[in-house]
Amino acid sequence: MKLGFRDGVLYDEKRLNWDADGPRPISWSLWYPAAEEARESDTPERSWFQRAAVARNAPIRPGTNPYPLVLLSHGTGGSAAGLEWLARRLVYRGFAALGVNHHGNTGSEPYRAEGFACLWERAPDLSHMLDHSYHWLGDLSGHIDLSRVFAAGFSAGAYSVMLLLGAIAQFSQFEPSRLKPDGPRGPREFPDLADHIPTLLRTSAVFCDSWSRMSRSYRDERVKAALVCAPGRSVLGFSEESLKAVDSPSLILVGDADRAAPAEQCSSWLHARLKHSTLKIFGGGLGHYVFLPEGTGLGLAFAAELFTDPAGIERAAIHAEIADLSPALFQAIGIGAMA
């Protein structure tokens, strides 16, 4: 099957960007089955990630039925490109996949403390894409089924998709009052995050507005189920009552040697509070970053720790297993691919 690809930018007029000088940007990437006559070509830009050739802006491959849609949410400081490995494998299994870059919390633009602290802003990015699907569907309209939508997220992206299922935040992970004396003050990508929050609360109206919306419900009933990959400690900020009320199924995946988001502290904690979740812990010493793509020479040169797995582990094989588990989850509840 040929891999179609399109990208662009939408703007959420209801939310300001972190500079308060325009609407919030939501850059997006769409992967879908391309028509057989489409021509694939390698992406020309240099990247840390191995990526498949794509048929950019190609017509879609007609299916017996429209393709179900997967919404993708990247990890903190990452990008939609970091979930290309999952997107293309889902396409090969009869789905379309739509990923976004979360403003201020993505490597596709300069990091912002606001974007790292206010993780609840990520879920409305995905809902906005559904609300304004006519902007990105174009001639694909009628071929992608917006009545069969689910989500997949990695790390902070797992937090995002749990919000879409109905989880509600009680507090932000790195707000100073919640920190342990010798604990981390921010994630790997923004280690002094907590030190920025008091200043932002005094000086940024946009940040204060977002902070006031921390504990809103971002439930999107269009999302029927979720793949939750290596949820981080941010999920500990969810109200336990809201988690008990989540009635959509989820599949939680994590490595047994995840030091960034230890399985017992994060994934098992979340699983124990959900009525309709399944937990799978991958053995073999797998860490947090097995949910990232395979690395290129450039990626290995600059951040080998993101792309190095234990001896005997093939990251591509783990990715294939995850891609097989995902359709099984969605087909089990009657919304699987019917291409």
Tab-separated table of N, CA, C and O in Angstrom, residues 227-290:
chain	number	residue	atom	x	y	z
A	227	LEU	N	-5.191	4.488	22.758
A	227	LEU	CA	-3.934	3.790	22.989
A	227	LEU	C	-3.067	4.726	23.814
A	227	LEU	O	-2.766	5.850	23.396
A	228	VAL	N	-2.677	4.283	25.008
A	228	VAL	CA	-1.999	5.127	26.000
A	228	VAL	C	-0.588	4.577	26.191
A	228	VAL	O	-0.388	3.572	26.879
A	229	CYS	N	0.402	5.216	25.582
A	229	CYS	CA	1.768	4.697	25.556
A	229	CYS	C	2.649	5.417	26.575
A	229	CYS	O	2.839	6.640	26.500
A	230	ALA	N	3.168	4.669	27.531
A	230	ALA	CA	4.129	5.165	28.524
A	230	ALA	C	3.687	6.466	29.169
A	230	ALA	O	4.389	7.473	29.114
A	231	PRO	N	2.489	6.483	29.791
A	231	PRO	CA	2.049	7.714	30.451
A	231	PRO	C	3.022	8.124	31.540
A	231	PRO	O	3.506	7.288	32.301
A	232	GLY	N	3.304	9.431	31.606
A	232	GLY	CA	4.261	9.928	32.582
A	232	GLY	C	3.613	10.300	33.903
A	232	GLY	O	2.410	10.104	34.119
A	233	ARG	N	4.406	10.865	34.802
A	233	ARG	CA	3.908	11.221	36.131
A	233	ARG	C	2.843	12.310	36.086
A	233	ARG	O	2.147	12.531	37.083
A	234	SER	N	2.710	12.986	34.958
A	234	SER	CA	1.664	14.012	34.837
A	234	SER	C	0.277	13.433	35.079
A	234	SER	O	-0.617	14.132	35.563
A	235	VAL	N	0.080	12.130	34.787
A	235	VAL	CA	-1.260	11.545	34.979
A	235	VAL	C	-1.635	11.458	36.459
A	235	VAL	O	-2.815	11.346	36.793
A	236	LEU	N	-0.640	11.536	37.355
A	236	LEU	CA	-0.930	11.497	38.787
A	236	LEU	C	-1.703	12.733	39.226
A	236	LEU	O	-2.267	12.762	40.322
A	237	GLY	N	-1.730	13.750	38.365
A	237	GLY	CA	-2.486	14.955	38.651
A	237	GLY	C	-3.953	14.859	38.302
A	237	GLY	O	-4.718	15.801	38.541
A	238	PHE	N	-4.381	13.742	37.737
A	238	PHE	CA	-5.788	13.567	37.399
A	238	PHE	C	-6.615	13.284	38.648
A	238	PHE	O	-6.178	12.556	39.556
A	239	SER	N	-7.821	13.800	38.660
A	239	SER	CA	-8.781	13.452	39.706
A	239	SER	C	-9.128	11.972	39.613
A	239	SER	O	-9.471	11.472	38.537
A	240	GLU	N	-9.031	11.274	40.738
A	240	GLU	CA	-9.363	9.848	40.729
A	240	GLU	C	-10.844	9.639	40.431
A	240	GLU	O	-11.216	8.658	39.776
A	241	GLU	N	-11.678	10.561	40.842
A	241	GLU	CA	-13.106	10.449	40.553
A	241	GLU	C	-13.362	10.526	39.053
A	241	GLU	O	-14.199	9.791	38.507
A	242	SER	N	-12.629	11.413	38.366
A	242	SER	CA	-12.814	11.526	36.922
A	242	SER	C	-12.334	10.274	36.202
A	242	SER	O	-12.934	9.852	35.210
A	243	LEU	N	-11.263	9.662	36.695
A	243	LEU	CA	-10.767	8.439	36.063
A	243	LEU	C	-11.759	7.293	36.233
A	243	LEU	O	-11.986	6.513	35.301
A	244	LYS	N	-12.366	7.205	37.403
A	244	LYS	CA	-13.350	6.149	37.638
A	244	LYS	C	-14.573	6.304	36.741
A	244	LYS	O	-15.268	5.329	36.444
A	245	ALA	N	-14.832	7.538	36.290
A	245	ALA	CA	-15.997	7.800	35.444
A	245	ALA	C	-15.730	7.591	33.958
A	245	ALA	O	-16.659	7.636	33.158
A	246	VAL	N	-14.474	7.374	33.572
A	246	VAL	CA	-14.149	7.149	32.158
A	246	VAL	C	-14.763	5.825	31.716
A	246	VAL	O	-14.473	4.771	32.291
A	247	ASP	N	-15.603	5.869	30.699
A	247	ASP	CA	-16.272	4.635	30.265
A	247	ASP	C	-15.811	4.144	28.904
A	247	ASP	O	-16.354	3.177	28.377
A	248	SER	N	-14.800	4.792	28.327
A	248	SER	CA	-14.251	4.349	27.043
A	248	SER	C	-13.058	3.433	27.280
A	248	SER	O	-12.298	3.634	28.233
A	249	PRO	N	-12.868	2.436	26.436
A	249	PRO	CA	-11.748	1.510	26.638
A	249	PRO	C	-10.404	2.134	26.292
A	249	PRO	O	-10.306	3.016	25.442
A	250	SER	N	-9.388	1.667	26.976
A	250	SER	CA	-8.029	2.115	26.696
A	250	SER	C	-7.076	0.937	26.836
A	250	SER	O	-7.327	-0.002	27.593
A	251	LEU	N	-5.998	1.004	26.084
A	251	LEU	CA	-4.912	0.036	26.166
A	251	LEU	C	-3.669	0.797	26.587
A	251	LEU	O	-3.225	1.702	25.883
A	252	ILE	N	-3.128	0.447	27.745
A	252	ILE	CA	-1.957	1.124	28.296
A	252	ILE	C	-0.730	0.253	28.042
A	252	ILE	O	-0.700	-0.919	28.424
A	253	LEU	N	0.285	0.818	27.396
A	253	LEU	CA	1.507	0.098	27.067
A	253	LEU	C	2.706	0.800	27.704
A	253	LEU	O	2.789	2.028	27.696
A	254	VAL	N	3.650	0.015	28.233
A	254	VAL	CA	4.833	0.592	28.862
A	254	VAL	C	5.938	-0.449	28.885
A	254	VAL	O	5.677	-1.662	28.881
A	255	GLY	N	7.175	0.011	28.893
A	255	GLY	CA	8.313	-0.883	29.026
A	255	GLY	C	8.631	-1.177	30.478
A	255	GLY	O	8.400	-0.343	31.367
A	256	ASP	N	9.177	-2.354	30.739
A	256	ASP	CA	9.454	-2.757	32.118
A	256	ASP	C	10.620	-2.010	32.740
A	256	ASP	O	10.805	-2.027	33.955
A	257	ALA	N	11.430	-1.340	31.921
A	257	ALA	CA	12.585	-0.604	32.440
A	257	ALA	C	12.472	0.889	32.137
A	257	ALA	O	13.475	1.576	31.953
A	258	ASP	N	11.256	1.389	32.110
A	258	ASP	CA	11.017	2.810	31.848
A	258	ASP	C	11.386	3.606	33.094
A	258	ASP	O	10.700	3.561	34.101
A	259	ARG	N	12.481	4.374	33.031
A	259	ARG	CA	12.908	5.172	34.182
A	259	ARG	C	12.262	6.552	34.182
A	259	ARG	O	12.122	7.176	35.231
A	260	ALA	N	11.878	7.047	33.006
A	260	ALA	CA	11.230	8.355	32.933
A	260	ALA	C	9.803	8.291	33.463
A	260	ALA	O	9.309	9.257	34.063
A	261	ALA	N	9.132	7.167	33.222
A	261	ALA	CA	7.747	6.980	33.663
A	261	ALA	C	7.598	5.546	34.153
A	261	ALA	O	7.013	4.701	33.471
A	262	PRO	N	8.116	5.235	35.328
A	262	PRO	CA	8.125	3.846	35.804
A	262	PRO	C	6.739	3.217	35.774
A	262	PRO	O	5.745	3.839	36.167
A	263	ALA	N	6.677	1.977	35.308
A	263	ALA	CA	5.396	1.313	35.087
A	263	ALA	C	4.547	1.272	36.348
A	263	ALA	O	3.343	1.563	36.320
A	264	GLU	N	5.141	0.924	37.478
A	264	GLU	CA	4.358	0.791	38.701
A	264	GLU	C	3.820	2.136	39.167
A	264	GLU	O	2.672	2.236	39.631
A	265	GLN	N	4.616	3.184	39.032
A	265	GLN	CA	4.209	4.499	39.526
A	265	GLN	C	3.194	5.187	38.614
A	265	GLN	O	2.387	5.997	39.096
A	266	CYS	N	3.241	4.896	37.326
A	266	CYS	CA	2.436	5.649	36.360
A	266	CYS	C	1.394	4.771	35.664
A	266	CYS	O	0.195	4.922	35.890
A	267	SER	N	1.829	3.840	34.842
A	267	SER	CA	0.890	3.026	34.062
A	267	SER	C	0.011	2.157	34.952
A	267	SER	O	-1.205	2.079	34.765
A	268	SER	N	0.622	1.477	35.932
A	268	SER	CA	-0.165	0.615	36.819
A	268	SER	C	-1.111	1.440	37.674
A	268	SER	O	-2.251	1.035	37.941
A	269	TRP	N	-0.642	2.592	38.125
A	269	TRP	CA	-1.498	3.499	38.907
A	269	TRP	C	-2.726	3.909	38.099
A	269	TRP	O	-3.854	3.876	38.600
A	270	LEU	N	-2.501	4.271	36.843
A	270	LEU	CA	-3.608	4.690	35.979
A	270	LEU	C	-4.556	3.525	35.707
A	270	LEU	O	-5.783	3.659	35.821
A	271	HIS	N	-3.995	2.378	35.380
A	271	HIS	CA	-4.795	1.194	35.071
A	271	HIS	C	-5.709	0.814	36.243
A	271	HIS	O	-6.879	0.453	36.057
A	272	ALA	N	-5.206	0.936	37.440
A	272	ALA	CA	-5.975	0.541	38.626
A	272	ALA	C	-7.182	1.435	38.866
A	272	ALA	O	-8.103	1.052	39.598
A	273	ARG	N	-7.200	2.601	38.246
A	273	ARG	CA	-8.282	3.562	38.470
A	273	ARG	C	-9.247	3.677	37.297
A	273	ARG	O	-10.177	4.483	37.332
A	274	LEU	N	-9.026	2.886	36.266
A	274	LEU	CA	-9.901	2.890	35.090
A	274	LEU	C	-10.710	1.606	35.049
A	274	LEU	O	-10.195	0.524	35.335
A	275	LYS	N	-11.966	1.719	34.673
A	275	LYS	CA	-12.839	0.540	34.638
A	275	LYS	C	-12.625	-0.315	33.397
A	275	LYS	O	-12.869	-1.527	33.427
A	276	HIS	N	-12.200	0.304	32.304
A	276	HIS	CA	-12.168	-0.407	31.030
A	276	HIS	C	-10.796	-0.309	30.361
A	276	HIS	O	-10.694	-0.069	29.158
A	277	SER	N	-9.755	-0.504	31.144
A	277	SER	CA	-8.402	-0.443	30.585
A	277	SER	C	-7.748	-1.813	30.613
A	277	SER	O	-8.094	-2.678	31.415
A	278	THR	N	-6.803	-1.983	29.707
A	278	THR	CA	-5.940	-3.164	29.665
A	278	THR	C	-4.511	-2.675	29.763
A	278	THR	O	-4.146	-1.681	29.117
A	279	LEU	N	-3.701	-3.322	30.563
A	279	LEU	CA	-2.299	-2.934	30.744
A	279	LEU	C	-1.392	-4.021	30.200
A	279	LEU	O	-1.553	-5.193	30.542
A	280	LYS	N	-0.441	-3.603	29.364
A	280	LYS	CA	0.587	-4.535	28.879
A	280	LYS	C	1.952	-3.926	29.159
A	280	LYS	O	2.240	-2.803	28.731
A	281	ILE	N	2.770	-4.663	29.893
A	281	ILE	CA	4.130	-4.232	30.195
A	281	ILE	C	5.091	-5.056	29.339
A	281	ILE	O	5.158	-6.286	29.471
A	282	PHE	N	5.817	-4.396	28.469
A	282	PHE	CA	6.781	-5.077	27.607
A	282	PHE	C	8.028	-5.419	28.420
A	282	PHE	O	8.610	-4.554	29.082
A	283	GLY	N	8.447	-6.680	28.356
A	283	GLY	CA	9.650	-7.112	29.046
A	283	GLY	C	10.894	-6.932	28.198
A	283	GLY	O	10.855	-6.399	27.083
A	284	GLY	N	12.013	-7.358	28.735
A	284	GLY	CA	13.271	-7.301	27.983
A	284	GLY	C	14.088	-6.065	28.248
A	284	GLY	O	15.034	-5.767	27.509
A	285	GLY	N	13.738	-5.303	29.295
A	285	GLY	CA	14.519	-4.108	29.612
A	285	GLY	C	14.186	-2.905	28.761
A	285	GLY	O	15.037	-2.033	28.547
A	286	LEU	N	12.931	-2.823	28.281
A	286	LEU	CA	12.556	-1.721	27.402
A	286	LEU	C	12.328	-0.437	28.195
A	286	LEU	O	11.668	-0.433	29.228
A	287	GLY	N	12.853	0.649	27.659
A	287	GLY	CA	12.743	1.943	28.310
A	287	GLY	C	11.675	2.826	27.693
A	287	GLY	O	10.886	2.415	26.832
A	288	HIS	N	11.690	4.077	28.115
A	288	HIS	CA	10.662	5.049	27.722
A	288	HIS	C	10.664	5.318	26.222
A	288	HIS	O	9.606	5.466	25.601
A	289	TYR	N	11.847	5.362	25.652
A	289	TYR	CA	11.957	5.876	24.285
A	289	TYR	C	11.797	4.825	23.199
A	289	TYR	O	11.976	5.116	22.020
A	290	VAL	N	11.399	3.619	23.584
A	290	VAL	CA	11.081	2.616	22.575
A	290	VAL	C	9.858	3.053	21.769
A	290	VAL	O	9.619	2.558	20.659
